[in-house]
C-alpha atoms as a PDB file:
ATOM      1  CA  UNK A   1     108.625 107.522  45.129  1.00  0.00           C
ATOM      2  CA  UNK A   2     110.749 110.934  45.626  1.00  0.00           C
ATOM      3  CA  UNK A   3     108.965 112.019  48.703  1.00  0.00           C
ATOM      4  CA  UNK A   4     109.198 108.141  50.466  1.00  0.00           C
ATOM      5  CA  UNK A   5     112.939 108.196  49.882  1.00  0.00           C
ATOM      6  CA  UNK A   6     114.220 111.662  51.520  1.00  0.00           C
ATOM      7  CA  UNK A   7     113.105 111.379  54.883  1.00  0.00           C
ATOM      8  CA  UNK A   8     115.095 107.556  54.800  1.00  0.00           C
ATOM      9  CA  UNK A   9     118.198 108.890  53.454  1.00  0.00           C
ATOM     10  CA  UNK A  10     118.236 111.909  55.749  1.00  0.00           C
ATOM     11  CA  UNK A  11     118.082 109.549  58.626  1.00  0.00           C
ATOM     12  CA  UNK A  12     120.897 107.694  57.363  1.00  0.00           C
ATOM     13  CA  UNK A  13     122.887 110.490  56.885  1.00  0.00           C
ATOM     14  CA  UNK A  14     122.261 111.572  60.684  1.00  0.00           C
ATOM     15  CA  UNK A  15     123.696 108.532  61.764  1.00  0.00           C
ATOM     16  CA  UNK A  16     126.605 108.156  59.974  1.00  0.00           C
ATOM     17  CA  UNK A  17     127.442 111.633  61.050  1.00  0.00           C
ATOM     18  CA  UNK A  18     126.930 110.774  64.683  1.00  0.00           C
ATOM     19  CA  UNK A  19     128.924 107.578  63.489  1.00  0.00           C
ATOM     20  CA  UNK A  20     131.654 110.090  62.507  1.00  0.00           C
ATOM     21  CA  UNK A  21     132.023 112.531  65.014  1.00  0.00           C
ATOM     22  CA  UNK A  22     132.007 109.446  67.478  1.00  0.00           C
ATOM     23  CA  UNK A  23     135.062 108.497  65.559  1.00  0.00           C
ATOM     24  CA  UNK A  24     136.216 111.749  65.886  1.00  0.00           C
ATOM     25  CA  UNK A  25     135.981 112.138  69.674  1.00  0.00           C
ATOM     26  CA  UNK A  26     137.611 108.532  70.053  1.00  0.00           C
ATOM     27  CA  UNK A  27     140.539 109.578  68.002  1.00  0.00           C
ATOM     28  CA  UNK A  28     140.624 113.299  69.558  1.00  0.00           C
ATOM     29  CA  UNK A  29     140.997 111.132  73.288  1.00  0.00           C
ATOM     30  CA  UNK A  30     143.652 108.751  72.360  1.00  0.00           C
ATOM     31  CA  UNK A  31     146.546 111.211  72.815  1.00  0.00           C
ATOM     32  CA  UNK A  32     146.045 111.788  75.821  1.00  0.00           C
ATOM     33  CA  UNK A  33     145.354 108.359  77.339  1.00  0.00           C
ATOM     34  CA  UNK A  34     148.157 107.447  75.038  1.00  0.00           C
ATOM     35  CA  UNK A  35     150.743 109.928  76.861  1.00  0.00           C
ATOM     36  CA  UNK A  36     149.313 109.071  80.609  1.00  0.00           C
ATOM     37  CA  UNK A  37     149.667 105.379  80.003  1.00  0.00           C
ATOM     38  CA  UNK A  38     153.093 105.190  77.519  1.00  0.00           C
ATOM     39  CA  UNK A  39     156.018 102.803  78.235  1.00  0.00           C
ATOM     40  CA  UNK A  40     158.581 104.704  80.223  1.00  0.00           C
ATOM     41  CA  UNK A  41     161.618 106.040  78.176  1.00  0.00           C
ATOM     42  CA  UNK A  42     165.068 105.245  78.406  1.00  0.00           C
ATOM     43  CA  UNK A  43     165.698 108.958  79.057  1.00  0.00           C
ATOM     44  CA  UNK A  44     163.358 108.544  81.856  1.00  0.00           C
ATOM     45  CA  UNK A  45     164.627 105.297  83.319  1.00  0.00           C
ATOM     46  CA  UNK A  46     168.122 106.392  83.358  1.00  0.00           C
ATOM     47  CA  UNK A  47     167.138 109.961  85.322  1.00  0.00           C
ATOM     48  CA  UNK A  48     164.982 107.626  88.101  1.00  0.00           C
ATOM     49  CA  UNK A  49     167.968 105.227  88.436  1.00  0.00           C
ATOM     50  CA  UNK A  50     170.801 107.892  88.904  1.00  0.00           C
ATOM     51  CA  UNK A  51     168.382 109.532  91.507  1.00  0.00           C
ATOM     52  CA  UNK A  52     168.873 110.109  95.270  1.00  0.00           C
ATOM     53  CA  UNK A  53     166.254 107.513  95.930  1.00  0.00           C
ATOM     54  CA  UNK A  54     167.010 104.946  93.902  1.00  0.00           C
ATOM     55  CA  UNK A  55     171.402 105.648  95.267  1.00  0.00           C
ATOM     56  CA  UNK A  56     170.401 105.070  99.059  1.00  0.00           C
ATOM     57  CA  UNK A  57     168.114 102.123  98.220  1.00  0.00           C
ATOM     58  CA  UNK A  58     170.845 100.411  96.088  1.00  0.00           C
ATOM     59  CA  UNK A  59     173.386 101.132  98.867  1.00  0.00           C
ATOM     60  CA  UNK A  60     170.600  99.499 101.576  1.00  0.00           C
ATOM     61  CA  UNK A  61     170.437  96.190  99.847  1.00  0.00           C
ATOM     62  CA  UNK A  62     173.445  96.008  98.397  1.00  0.00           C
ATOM     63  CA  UNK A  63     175.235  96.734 102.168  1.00  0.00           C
ATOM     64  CA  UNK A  64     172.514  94.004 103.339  1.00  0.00           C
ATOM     65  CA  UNK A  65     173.763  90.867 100.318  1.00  0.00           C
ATOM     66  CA  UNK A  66     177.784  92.010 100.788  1.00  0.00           C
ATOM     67  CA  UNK A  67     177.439  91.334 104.246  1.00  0.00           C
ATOM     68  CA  UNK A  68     176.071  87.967 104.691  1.00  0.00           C
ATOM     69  CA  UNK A  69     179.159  87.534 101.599  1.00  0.00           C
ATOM     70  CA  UNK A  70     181.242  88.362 104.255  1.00  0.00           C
ATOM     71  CA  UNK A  71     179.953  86.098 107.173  1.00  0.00           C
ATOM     72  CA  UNK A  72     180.206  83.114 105.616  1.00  0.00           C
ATOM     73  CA  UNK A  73     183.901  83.806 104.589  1.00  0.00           C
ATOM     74  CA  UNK A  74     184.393  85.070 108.244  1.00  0.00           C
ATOM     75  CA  UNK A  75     182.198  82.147 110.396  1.00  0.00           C
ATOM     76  CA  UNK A  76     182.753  79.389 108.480  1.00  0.00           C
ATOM     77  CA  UNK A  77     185.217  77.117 106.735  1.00  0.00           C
ATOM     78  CA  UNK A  78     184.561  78.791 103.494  1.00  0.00           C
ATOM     79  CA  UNK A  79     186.840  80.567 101.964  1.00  0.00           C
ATOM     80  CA  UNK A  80     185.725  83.677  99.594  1.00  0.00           C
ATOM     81  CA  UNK A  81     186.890  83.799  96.165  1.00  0.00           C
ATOM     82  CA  UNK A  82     184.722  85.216  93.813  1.00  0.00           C
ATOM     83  CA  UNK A  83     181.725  87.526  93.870  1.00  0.00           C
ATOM     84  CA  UNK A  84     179.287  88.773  90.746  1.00  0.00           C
ATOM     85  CA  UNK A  85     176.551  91.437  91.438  1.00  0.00           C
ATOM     86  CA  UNK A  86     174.071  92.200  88.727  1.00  0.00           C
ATOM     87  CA  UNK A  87     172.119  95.035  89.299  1.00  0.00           C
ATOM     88  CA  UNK A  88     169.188  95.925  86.329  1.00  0.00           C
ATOM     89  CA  UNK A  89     166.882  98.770  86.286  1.00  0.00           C
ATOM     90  CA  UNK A  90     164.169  98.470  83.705  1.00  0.00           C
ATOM     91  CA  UNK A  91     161.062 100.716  82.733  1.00  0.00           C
ATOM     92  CA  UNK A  92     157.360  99.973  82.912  1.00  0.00           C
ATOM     93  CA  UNK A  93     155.330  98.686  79.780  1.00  0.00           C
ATOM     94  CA  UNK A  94     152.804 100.454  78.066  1.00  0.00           C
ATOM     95  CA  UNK A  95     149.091 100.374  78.916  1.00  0.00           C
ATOM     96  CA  UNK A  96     148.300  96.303  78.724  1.00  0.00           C
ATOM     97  CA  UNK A  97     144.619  96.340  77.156  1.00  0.00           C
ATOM     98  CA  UNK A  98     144.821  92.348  76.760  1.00  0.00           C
ATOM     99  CA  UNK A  99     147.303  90.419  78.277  1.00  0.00           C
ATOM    100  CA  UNK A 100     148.151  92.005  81.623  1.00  0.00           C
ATOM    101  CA  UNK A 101     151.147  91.480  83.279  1.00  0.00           C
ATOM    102  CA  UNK A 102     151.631  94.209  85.576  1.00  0.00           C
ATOM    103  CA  UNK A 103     154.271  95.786  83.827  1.00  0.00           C
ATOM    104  CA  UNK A 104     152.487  98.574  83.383  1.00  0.00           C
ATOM    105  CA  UNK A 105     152.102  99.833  86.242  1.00  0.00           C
ATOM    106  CA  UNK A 106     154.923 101.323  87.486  1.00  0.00           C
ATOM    107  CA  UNK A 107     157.810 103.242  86.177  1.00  0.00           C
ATOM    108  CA  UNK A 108     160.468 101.528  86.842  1.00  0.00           C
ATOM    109  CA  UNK A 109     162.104  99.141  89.269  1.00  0.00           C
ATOM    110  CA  UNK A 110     165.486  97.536  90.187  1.00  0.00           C
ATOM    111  CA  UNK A 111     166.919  94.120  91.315  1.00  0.00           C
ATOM    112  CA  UNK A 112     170.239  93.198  92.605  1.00  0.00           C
ATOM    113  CA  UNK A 113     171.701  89.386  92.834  1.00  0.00           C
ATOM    114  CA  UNK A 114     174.988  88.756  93.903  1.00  0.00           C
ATOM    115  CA  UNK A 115     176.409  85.126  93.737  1.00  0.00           C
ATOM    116  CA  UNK A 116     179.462  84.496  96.158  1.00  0.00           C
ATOM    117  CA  UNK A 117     181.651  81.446  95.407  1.00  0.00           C
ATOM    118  CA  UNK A 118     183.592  80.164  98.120  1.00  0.00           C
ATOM    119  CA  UNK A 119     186.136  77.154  97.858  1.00  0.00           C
ATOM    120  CA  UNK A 120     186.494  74.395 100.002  1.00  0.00           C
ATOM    121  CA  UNK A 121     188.236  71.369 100.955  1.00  0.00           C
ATOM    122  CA  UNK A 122     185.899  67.813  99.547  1.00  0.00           C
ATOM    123  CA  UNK A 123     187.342  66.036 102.135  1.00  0.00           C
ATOM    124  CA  UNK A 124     185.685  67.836 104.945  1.00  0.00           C
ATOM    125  CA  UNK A 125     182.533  68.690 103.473  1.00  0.00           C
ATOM    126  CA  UNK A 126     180.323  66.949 106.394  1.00  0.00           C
ATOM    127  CA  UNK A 127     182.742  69.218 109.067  1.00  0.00           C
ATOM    128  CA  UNK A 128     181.871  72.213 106.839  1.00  0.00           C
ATOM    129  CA  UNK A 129     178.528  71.970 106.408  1.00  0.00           C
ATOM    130  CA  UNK A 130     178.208  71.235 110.216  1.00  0.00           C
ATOM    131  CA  UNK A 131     180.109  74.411 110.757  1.00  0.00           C
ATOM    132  CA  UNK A 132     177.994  76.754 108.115  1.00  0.00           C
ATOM    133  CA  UNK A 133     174.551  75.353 110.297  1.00  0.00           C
ATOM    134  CA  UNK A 134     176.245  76.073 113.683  1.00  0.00           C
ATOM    135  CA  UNK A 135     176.958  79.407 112.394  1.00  0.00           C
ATOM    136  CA  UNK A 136     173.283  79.597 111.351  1.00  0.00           C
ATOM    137  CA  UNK A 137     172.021  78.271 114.909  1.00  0.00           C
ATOM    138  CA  UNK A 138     173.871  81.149 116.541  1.00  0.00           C
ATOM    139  CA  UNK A 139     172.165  83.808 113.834  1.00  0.00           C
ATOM    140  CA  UNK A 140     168.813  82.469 113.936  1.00  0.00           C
ATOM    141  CA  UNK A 141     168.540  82.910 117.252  1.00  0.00           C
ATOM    142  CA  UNK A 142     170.429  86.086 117.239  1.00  0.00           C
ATOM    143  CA  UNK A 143     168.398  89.842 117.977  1.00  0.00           C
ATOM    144  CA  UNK A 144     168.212  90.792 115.370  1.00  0.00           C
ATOM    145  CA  UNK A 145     168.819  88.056 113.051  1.00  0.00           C
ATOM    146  CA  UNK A 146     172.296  87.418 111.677  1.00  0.00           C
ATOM    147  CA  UNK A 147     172.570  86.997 108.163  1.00  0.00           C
ATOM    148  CA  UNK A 148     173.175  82.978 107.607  1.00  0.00           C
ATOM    149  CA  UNK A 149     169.161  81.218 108.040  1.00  0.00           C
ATOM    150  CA  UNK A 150     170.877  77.669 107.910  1.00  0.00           C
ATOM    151  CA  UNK A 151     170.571  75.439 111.466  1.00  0.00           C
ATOM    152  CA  UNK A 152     170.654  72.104 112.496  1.00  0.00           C
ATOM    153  CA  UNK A 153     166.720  71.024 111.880  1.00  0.00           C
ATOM    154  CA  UNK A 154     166.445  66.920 111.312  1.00  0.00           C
ATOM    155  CA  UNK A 155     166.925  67.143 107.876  1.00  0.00           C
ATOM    156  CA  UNK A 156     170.424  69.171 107.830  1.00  0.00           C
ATOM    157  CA  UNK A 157     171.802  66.533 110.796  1.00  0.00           C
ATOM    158  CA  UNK A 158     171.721  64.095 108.756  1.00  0.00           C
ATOM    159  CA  UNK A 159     172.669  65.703 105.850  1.00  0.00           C
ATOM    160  CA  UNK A 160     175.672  66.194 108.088  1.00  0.00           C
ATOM    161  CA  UNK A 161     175.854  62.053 108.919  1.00  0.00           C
ATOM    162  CA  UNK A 162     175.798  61.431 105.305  1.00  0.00           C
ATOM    163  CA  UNK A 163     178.169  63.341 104.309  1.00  0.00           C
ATOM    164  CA  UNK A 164     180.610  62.046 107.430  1.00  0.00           C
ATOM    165  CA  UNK A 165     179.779  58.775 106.247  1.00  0.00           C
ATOM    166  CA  UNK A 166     177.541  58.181 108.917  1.00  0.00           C
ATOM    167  CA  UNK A 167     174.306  57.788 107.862  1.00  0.00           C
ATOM    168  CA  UNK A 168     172.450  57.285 104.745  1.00  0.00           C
ATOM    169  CA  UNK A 169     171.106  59.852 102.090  1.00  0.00           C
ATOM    170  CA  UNK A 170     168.729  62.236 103.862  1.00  0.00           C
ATOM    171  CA  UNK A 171     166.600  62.790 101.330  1.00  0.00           C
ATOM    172  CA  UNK A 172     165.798  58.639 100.613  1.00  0.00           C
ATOM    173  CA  UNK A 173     167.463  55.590  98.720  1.00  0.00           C
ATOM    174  CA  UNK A 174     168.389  56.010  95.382  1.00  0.00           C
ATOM    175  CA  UNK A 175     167.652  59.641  94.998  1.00  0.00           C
ATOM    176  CA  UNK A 176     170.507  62.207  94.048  1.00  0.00           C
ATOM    177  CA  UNK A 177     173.269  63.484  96.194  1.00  0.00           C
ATOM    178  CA  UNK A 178     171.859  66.400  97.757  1.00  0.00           C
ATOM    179  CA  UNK A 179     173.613  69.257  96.922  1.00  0.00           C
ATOM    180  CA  UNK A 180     171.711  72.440  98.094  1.00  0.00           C
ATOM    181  CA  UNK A 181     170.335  74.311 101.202  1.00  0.00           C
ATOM    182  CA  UNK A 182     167.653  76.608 100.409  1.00  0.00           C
ATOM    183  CA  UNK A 183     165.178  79.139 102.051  1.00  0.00           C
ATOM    184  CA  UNK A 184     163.349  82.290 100.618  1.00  0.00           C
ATOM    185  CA  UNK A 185     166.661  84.784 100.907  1.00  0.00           C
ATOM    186  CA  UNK A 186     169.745  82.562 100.276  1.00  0.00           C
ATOM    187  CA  UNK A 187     169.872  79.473  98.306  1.00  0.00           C
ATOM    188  CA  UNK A 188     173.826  77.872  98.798  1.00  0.00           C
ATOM    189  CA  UNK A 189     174.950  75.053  96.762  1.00  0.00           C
ATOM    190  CA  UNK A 190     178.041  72.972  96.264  1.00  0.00           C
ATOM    191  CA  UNK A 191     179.945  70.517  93.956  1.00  0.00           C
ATOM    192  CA  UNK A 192     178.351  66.956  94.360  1.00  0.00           C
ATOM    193  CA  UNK A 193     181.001  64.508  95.498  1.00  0.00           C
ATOM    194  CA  UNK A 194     179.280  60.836  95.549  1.00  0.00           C
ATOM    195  CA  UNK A 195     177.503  60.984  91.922  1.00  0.00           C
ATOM    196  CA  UNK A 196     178.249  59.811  88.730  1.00  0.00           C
ATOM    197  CA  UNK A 197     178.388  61.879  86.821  1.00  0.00           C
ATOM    198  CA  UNK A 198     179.174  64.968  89.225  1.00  0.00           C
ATOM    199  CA  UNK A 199     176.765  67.744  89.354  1.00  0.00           C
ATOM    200  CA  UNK A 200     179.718  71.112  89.460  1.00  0.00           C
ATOM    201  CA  UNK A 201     178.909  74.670  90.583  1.00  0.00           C
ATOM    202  CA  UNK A 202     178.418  76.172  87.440  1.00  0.00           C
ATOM    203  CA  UNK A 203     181.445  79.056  85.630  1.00  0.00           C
ATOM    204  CA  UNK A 204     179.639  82.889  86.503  1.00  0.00           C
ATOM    205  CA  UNK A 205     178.034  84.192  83.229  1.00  0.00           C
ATOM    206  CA  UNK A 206     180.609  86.898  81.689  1.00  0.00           C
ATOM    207  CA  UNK A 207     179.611  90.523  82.146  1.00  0.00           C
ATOM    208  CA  UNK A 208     177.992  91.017  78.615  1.00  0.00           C
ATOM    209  CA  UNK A 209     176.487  94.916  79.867  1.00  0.00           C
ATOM    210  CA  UNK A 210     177.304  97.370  82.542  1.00  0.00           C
ATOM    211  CA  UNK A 211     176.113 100.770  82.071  1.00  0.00           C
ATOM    212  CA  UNK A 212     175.011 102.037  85.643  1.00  0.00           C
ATOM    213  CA  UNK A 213     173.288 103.561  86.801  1.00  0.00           C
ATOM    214  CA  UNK A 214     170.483 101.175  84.465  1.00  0.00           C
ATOM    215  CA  UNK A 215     172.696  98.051  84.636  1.00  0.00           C
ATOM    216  CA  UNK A 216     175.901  96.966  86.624  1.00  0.00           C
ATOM    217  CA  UNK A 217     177.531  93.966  86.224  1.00  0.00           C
ATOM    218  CA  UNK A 218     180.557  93.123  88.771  1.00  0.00           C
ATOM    219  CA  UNK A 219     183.253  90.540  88.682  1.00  0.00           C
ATOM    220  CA  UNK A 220     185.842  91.185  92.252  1.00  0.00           C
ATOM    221  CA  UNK A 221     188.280  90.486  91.593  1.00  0.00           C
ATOM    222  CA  UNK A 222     187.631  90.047  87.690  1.00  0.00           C
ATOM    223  CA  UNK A 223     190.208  87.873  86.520  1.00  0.00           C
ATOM    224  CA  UNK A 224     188.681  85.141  88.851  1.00  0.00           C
ATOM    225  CA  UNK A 225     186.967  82.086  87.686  1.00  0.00           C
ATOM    226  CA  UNK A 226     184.883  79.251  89.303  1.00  0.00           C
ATOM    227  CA  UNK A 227     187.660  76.663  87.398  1.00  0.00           C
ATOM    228  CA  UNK A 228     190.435  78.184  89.417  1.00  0.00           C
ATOM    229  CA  UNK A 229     188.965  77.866  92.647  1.00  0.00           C
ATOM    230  CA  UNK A 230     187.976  74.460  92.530  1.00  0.00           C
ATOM    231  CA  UNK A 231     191.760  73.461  91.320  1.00  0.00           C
ATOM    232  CA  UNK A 232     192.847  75.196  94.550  1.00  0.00           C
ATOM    233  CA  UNK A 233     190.589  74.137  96.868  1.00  0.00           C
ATOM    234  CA  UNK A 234     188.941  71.258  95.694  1.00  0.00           C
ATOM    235  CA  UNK A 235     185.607  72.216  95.562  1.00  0.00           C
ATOM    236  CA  UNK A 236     183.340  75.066  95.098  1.00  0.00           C
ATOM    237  CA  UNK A 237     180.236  76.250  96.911  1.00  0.00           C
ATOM    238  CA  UNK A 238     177.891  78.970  95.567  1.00  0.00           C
ATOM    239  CA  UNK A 239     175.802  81.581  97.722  1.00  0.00           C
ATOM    240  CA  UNK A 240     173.100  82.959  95.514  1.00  0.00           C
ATOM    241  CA  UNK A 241     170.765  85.888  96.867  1.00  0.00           C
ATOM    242  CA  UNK A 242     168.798  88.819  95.476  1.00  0.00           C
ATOM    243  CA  UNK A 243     166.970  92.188  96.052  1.00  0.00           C
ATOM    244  CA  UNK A 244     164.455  91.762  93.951  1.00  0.00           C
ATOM    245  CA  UNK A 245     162.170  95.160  93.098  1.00  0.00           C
ATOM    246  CA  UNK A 246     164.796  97.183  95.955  1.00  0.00           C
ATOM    247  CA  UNK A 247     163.569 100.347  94.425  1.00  0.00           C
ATOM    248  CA  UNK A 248     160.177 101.230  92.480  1.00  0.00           C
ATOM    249  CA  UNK A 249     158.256 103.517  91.403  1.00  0.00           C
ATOM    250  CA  UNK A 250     154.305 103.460  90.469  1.00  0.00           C
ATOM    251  CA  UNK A 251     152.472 104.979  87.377  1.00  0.00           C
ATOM    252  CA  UNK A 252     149.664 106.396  90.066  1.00  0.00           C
ATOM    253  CA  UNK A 253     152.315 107.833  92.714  1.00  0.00           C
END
């Protein structure tokens, strides 16, 4: 019974050592992957944020946002009152094993959004609009492109008619006041004026965190409010846009 039993156990014992140094070797390699793959550190962030790069290509976009600000206020009835800029930087994740995302795979990257609120008489919203898509006509068509994408398609005509009092709701009976004009870079909105109950532009979010160069929050000037310029004009348009991923940088390069 002795001599069946030793070659058995000496085979068992070979595996479980292979079984062990397998372990070993796993454990020996996770450092390393560990360290390529780890989420970027605040340390780290902070350094690639305050950077040359990442400077120039927050001035780029940021110079591009301010000045279609700016046209409006200059080609068009609308008159600036308020700005907000929010500018993040965040860090890549860790290596995703499961659920992938895609944060992983880069270091870090940045997005800007400013919001420009404008104020503007209710009684000549048709003549304002109208004058915001003529402005656009002349960009559009503009080399190169000027910074307002709005012209006078079907749609926005009669948007223009309704609003005059000339023609009824562009987008079909008994659907809501329209009360935005949207494409992939801009997205402008305003107070509704026929609906019950009105649909405001809604009050800016208060700066709650502004540590550049990670995050930057911006109120000009910042005793401003949404409120205040709809009591002094009437009503309140909103010009949203964003630079989203303006500066990144890859895990691989």
């Amino acid at each position: 019974m002795t001599t069946t039993r030793l070659p058995r156990a000496a085979s068992g014992g070979r595996r479980s050592f292979r079984g062990v140094l397998g372990l070993l070797l796993l454990l020996l390699a996770v450092p390393s992957c560990s360290a390529e793959d780890r989420a970027t550190s605040p340390e780290e962030v902070r350094e690639l944020a305050g950077g040359t790069e990442a400077q120039e290509a927050r001035k780029v976009a940021e110079d591009y946002l301010r000045a279609a600000v700016r046209a409006y206020d200059k080609d068009t009835p609308l008159v600036l009152g308020l700005t907000t800029v929010k500018d993040v930087c965040i860090g890549g994740a860790a290596k995703e094993w499961f659920f992938q995302t895609g944060d992983d795979r880069y270091r870090i990257r940045c997005s800007l959004n400013i919001t420009a609120y404008y104020g503007a008489d209710p009684k000549r919203i048709g003549d304002n609009l109208d004058a915001v898509l003529t402005a656009g006509d002349h960009d559009v068509s503009a080399s190169p492109p000027g910074p307002i994408p709005f012209g006078h398609d079907d749609y926005r005509k009669r948007l223009v008619a309704y609003y005059r009092g000339l023609g009824p709701n562009p987008t079909g009976p008994d659907t809501p006041e329209p009360f935005q004009l949207s494409d992939p870079s801009q997205t402008l909105s305003w107070d509704t004026l026929r609906s019950s109950p009105k649909t405001p532009v809604q009050e800016t979010d208060p700066c709650t965190e502004n540590d550049p160069p990670v995050t930057r929050c911006l109120r000009e000037p910042a005793s401003a409010t949404v409120a205040d310029l709809r009591r002094r004009y009437g009503m309140v348009f909103s010009l949203e846009m964003s630079a989203s991923d303006y500066y990144q940088v890859f895990k691989d390069g």
